[in-house]
XYZ file of C-alpha atoms in Angstrom:
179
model
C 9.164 40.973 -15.025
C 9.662 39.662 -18.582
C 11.977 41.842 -19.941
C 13.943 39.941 -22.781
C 11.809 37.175 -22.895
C 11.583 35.551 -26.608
C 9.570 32.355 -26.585
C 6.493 33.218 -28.517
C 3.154 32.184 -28.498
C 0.821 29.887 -30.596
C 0.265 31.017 -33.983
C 2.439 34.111 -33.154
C 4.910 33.643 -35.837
C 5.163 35.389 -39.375
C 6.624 32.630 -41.257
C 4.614 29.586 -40.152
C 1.585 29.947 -41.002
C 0.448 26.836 -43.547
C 4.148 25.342 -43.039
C 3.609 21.976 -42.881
C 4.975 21.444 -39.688
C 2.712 24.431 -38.123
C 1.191 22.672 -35.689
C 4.095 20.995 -33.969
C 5.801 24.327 -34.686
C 2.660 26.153 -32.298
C 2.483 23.249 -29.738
C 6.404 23.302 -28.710
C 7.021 26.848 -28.988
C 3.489 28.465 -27.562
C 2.462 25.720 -25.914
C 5.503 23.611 -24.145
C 8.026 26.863 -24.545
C 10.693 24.729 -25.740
C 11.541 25.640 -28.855
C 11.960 29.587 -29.004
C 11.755 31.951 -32.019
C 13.716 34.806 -32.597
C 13.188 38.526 -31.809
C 12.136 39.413 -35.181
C 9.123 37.248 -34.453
C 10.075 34.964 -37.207
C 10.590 31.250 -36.342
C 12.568 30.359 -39.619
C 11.279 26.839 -39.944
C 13.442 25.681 -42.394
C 16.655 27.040 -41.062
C 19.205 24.381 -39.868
C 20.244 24.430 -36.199
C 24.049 24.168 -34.567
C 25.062 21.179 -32.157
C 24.649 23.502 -29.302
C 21.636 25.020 -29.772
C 20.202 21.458 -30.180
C 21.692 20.425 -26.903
C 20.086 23.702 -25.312
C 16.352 22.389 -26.899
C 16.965 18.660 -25.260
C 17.857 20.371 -21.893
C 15.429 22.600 -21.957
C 12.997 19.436 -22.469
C 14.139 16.805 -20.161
C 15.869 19.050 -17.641
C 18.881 16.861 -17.191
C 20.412 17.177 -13.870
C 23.699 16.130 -13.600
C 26.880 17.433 -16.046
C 30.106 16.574 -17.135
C 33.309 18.187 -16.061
C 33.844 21.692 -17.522
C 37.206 20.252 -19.226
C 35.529 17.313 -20.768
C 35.466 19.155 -24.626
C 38.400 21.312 -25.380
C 36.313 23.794 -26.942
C 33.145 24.858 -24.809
C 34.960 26.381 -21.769
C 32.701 29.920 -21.563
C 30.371 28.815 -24.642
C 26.586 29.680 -24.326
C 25.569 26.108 -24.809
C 28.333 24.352 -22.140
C 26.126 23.628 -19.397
C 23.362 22.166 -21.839
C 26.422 20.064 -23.208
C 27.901 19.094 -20.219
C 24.292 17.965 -19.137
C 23.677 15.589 -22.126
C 27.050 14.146 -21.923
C 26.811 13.044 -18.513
C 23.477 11.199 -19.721
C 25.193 9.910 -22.736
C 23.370 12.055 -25.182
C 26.425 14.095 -26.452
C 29.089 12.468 -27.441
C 31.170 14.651 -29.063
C 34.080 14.060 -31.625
C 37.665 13.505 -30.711
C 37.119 15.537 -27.467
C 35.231 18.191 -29.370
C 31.594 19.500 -28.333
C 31.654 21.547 -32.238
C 28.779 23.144 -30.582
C 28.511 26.124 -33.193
C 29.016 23.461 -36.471
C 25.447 23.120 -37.934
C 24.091 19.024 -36.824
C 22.634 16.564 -39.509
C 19.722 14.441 -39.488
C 21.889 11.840 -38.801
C 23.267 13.142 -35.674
C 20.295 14.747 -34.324
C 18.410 11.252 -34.744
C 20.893 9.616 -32.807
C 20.600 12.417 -29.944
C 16.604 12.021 -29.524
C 16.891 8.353 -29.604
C 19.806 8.387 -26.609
C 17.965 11.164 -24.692
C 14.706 9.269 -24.696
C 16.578 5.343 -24.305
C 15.492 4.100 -27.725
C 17.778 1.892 -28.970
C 17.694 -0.539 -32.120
C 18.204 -3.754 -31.698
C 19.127 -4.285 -35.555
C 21.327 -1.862 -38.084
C 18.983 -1.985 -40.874
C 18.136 0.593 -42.402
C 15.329 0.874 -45.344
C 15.918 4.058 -46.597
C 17.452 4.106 -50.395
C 20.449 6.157 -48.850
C 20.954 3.501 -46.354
C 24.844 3.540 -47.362
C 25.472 6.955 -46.180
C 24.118 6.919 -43.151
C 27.106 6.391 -40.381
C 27.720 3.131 -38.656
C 26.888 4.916 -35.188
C 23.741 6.690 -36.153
C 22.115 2.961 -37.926
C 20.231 1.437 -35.048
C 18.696 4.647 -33.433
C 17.532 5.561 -37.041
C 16.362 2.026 -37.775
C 14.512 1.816 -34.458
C 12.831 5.239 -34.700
C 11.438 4.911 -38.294
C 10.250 1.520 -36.876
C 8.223 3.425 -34.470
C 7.154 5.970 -36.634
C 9.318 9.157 -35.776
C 10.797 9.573 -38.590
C 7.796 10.595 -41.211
C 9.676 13.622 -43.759
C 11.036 11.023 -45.766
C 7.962 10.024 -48.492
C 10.637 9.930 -50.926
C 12.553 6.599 -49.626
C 15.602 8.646 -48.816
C 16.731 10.015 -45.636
C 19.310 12.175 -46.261
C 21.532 11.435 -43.307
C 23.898 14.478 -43.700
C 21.915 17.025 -44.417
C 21.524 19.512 -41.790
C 18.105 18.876 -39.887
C 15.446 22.378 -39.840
C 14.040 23.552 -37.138
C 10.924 22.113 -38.453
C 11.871 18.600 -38.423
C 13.534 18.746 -35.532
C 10.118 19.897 -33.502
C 8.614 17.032 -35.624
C 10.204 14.181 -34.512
C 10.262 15.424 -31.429
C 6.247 15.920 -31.695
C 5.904 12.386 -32.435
C-alpha cells in the first residue's frame, strides 16, 4: 500500500545524526511527515532548497485550500510544484517576480523568511533590522525579518549577520519553522 513512499522516520537518516538541527530535523520529517528525505535515505541537511520545493513544504503544512489561476506565472504550467504555488499565491504567500513563479531557482533566507512570516500572518510593524548586514537585506523582506527575530525565529545568526541572500538549508528551514 506504500509503494514509493519516501518520508522517513525519526532518527532514520544517515547524515543527521549530531547535526545541530537533528532534532527539528527528526520531529518534522518522522514525526509531522512534512519535510521528506530522499531515497538514498540521506536528508542532506545543509543542502539549499528551490522556490518550489519550499512552496510544496508550506502546503504540505498548512494545507491551503484555495489556488490561483493556472495562467497566473508564465512559467509553472505542468511544473511539479504548480498546485503548491498556485495555493500560496492565492493566500498571498507567493508572490512571484515579474509574473514568474522561478520555482526551480534555489530561495534565500531572505525570501524564505518573508514566506513563513506571510503564511503564518506575522507581520512587522517596523523595518528595522539589527543584523550587521542589515543593508542587504531587500526592502520587501525588512519587516517580516525584523518581526520574526523579535519573536525569536530567527536563532542561526550568533554571528550578528544574517546573510539575507544566501540560499537557506534544509536545516534552517525546518528550524524556523520548529520555532
Amino acid at each position: 500500500l506504500a509503494v514509493g513512499c519516501t518520508v522517513m522516520t525519526a532518527n532514520a537518516f544517515a547524515d543527521t545524526d549530531g547535526h545541530w538541527a537533528e532534532s527539528a530535523i527528526n520531529k518534522w520529517s518522522g514525526e509531522y511527515g512534512i519535510i521528506q528525505g530522499y531515497d538514498d535515505g540521506t536528508f542532506r541537511p545543509d543542502k539549499s532548497i528551490t522556490r518550489g520545493a519550499f512552496a510544496g513544504i508550506l502546503d504540505r503544512f498548512l494545507h491551503f485550500q484555495n489556488a490561483s489561476p493556472t495562467d497566473t506565472f508564465s512559467d509553472t504550467a505542468g511544473t511539479y510544484w504548480e498546485d503548491a504555488i498556485l495555493k500560496l499565491h492565492a493566500s498571498g504567500v507567493y508572490l512571484g517576480n515579474n509574473g514568474q513563479a522561478l520555482a526551480g531557482d534555489t530561495i534565500t533566507r531572505q525570501q524564505a523568511v518573508t514566506m513563513i512570516a506571510r503564511a503564518f500572518n506575522i507581520s512587522g510593524e517596523s523595518a528595522t533590522v539589527y543584523y550587521l548586514d542589515a543593508d542587504q537585506v531587500a526592502d520587501y523582506a525588512k519587516p517580516y525579518l525584523a518581526e520574526m527575530s523579535a519573536l525569536g525565529y530567527i536563532t542561526d545568526s550568533s554571528d550578528g549577520y544574517f546573510r539575507p541572500t544566501d540560499a537557506i538549508t534544509r536545516a534552517e528551514i525546518v528550524t524556523i519553522l520548529d520555532n
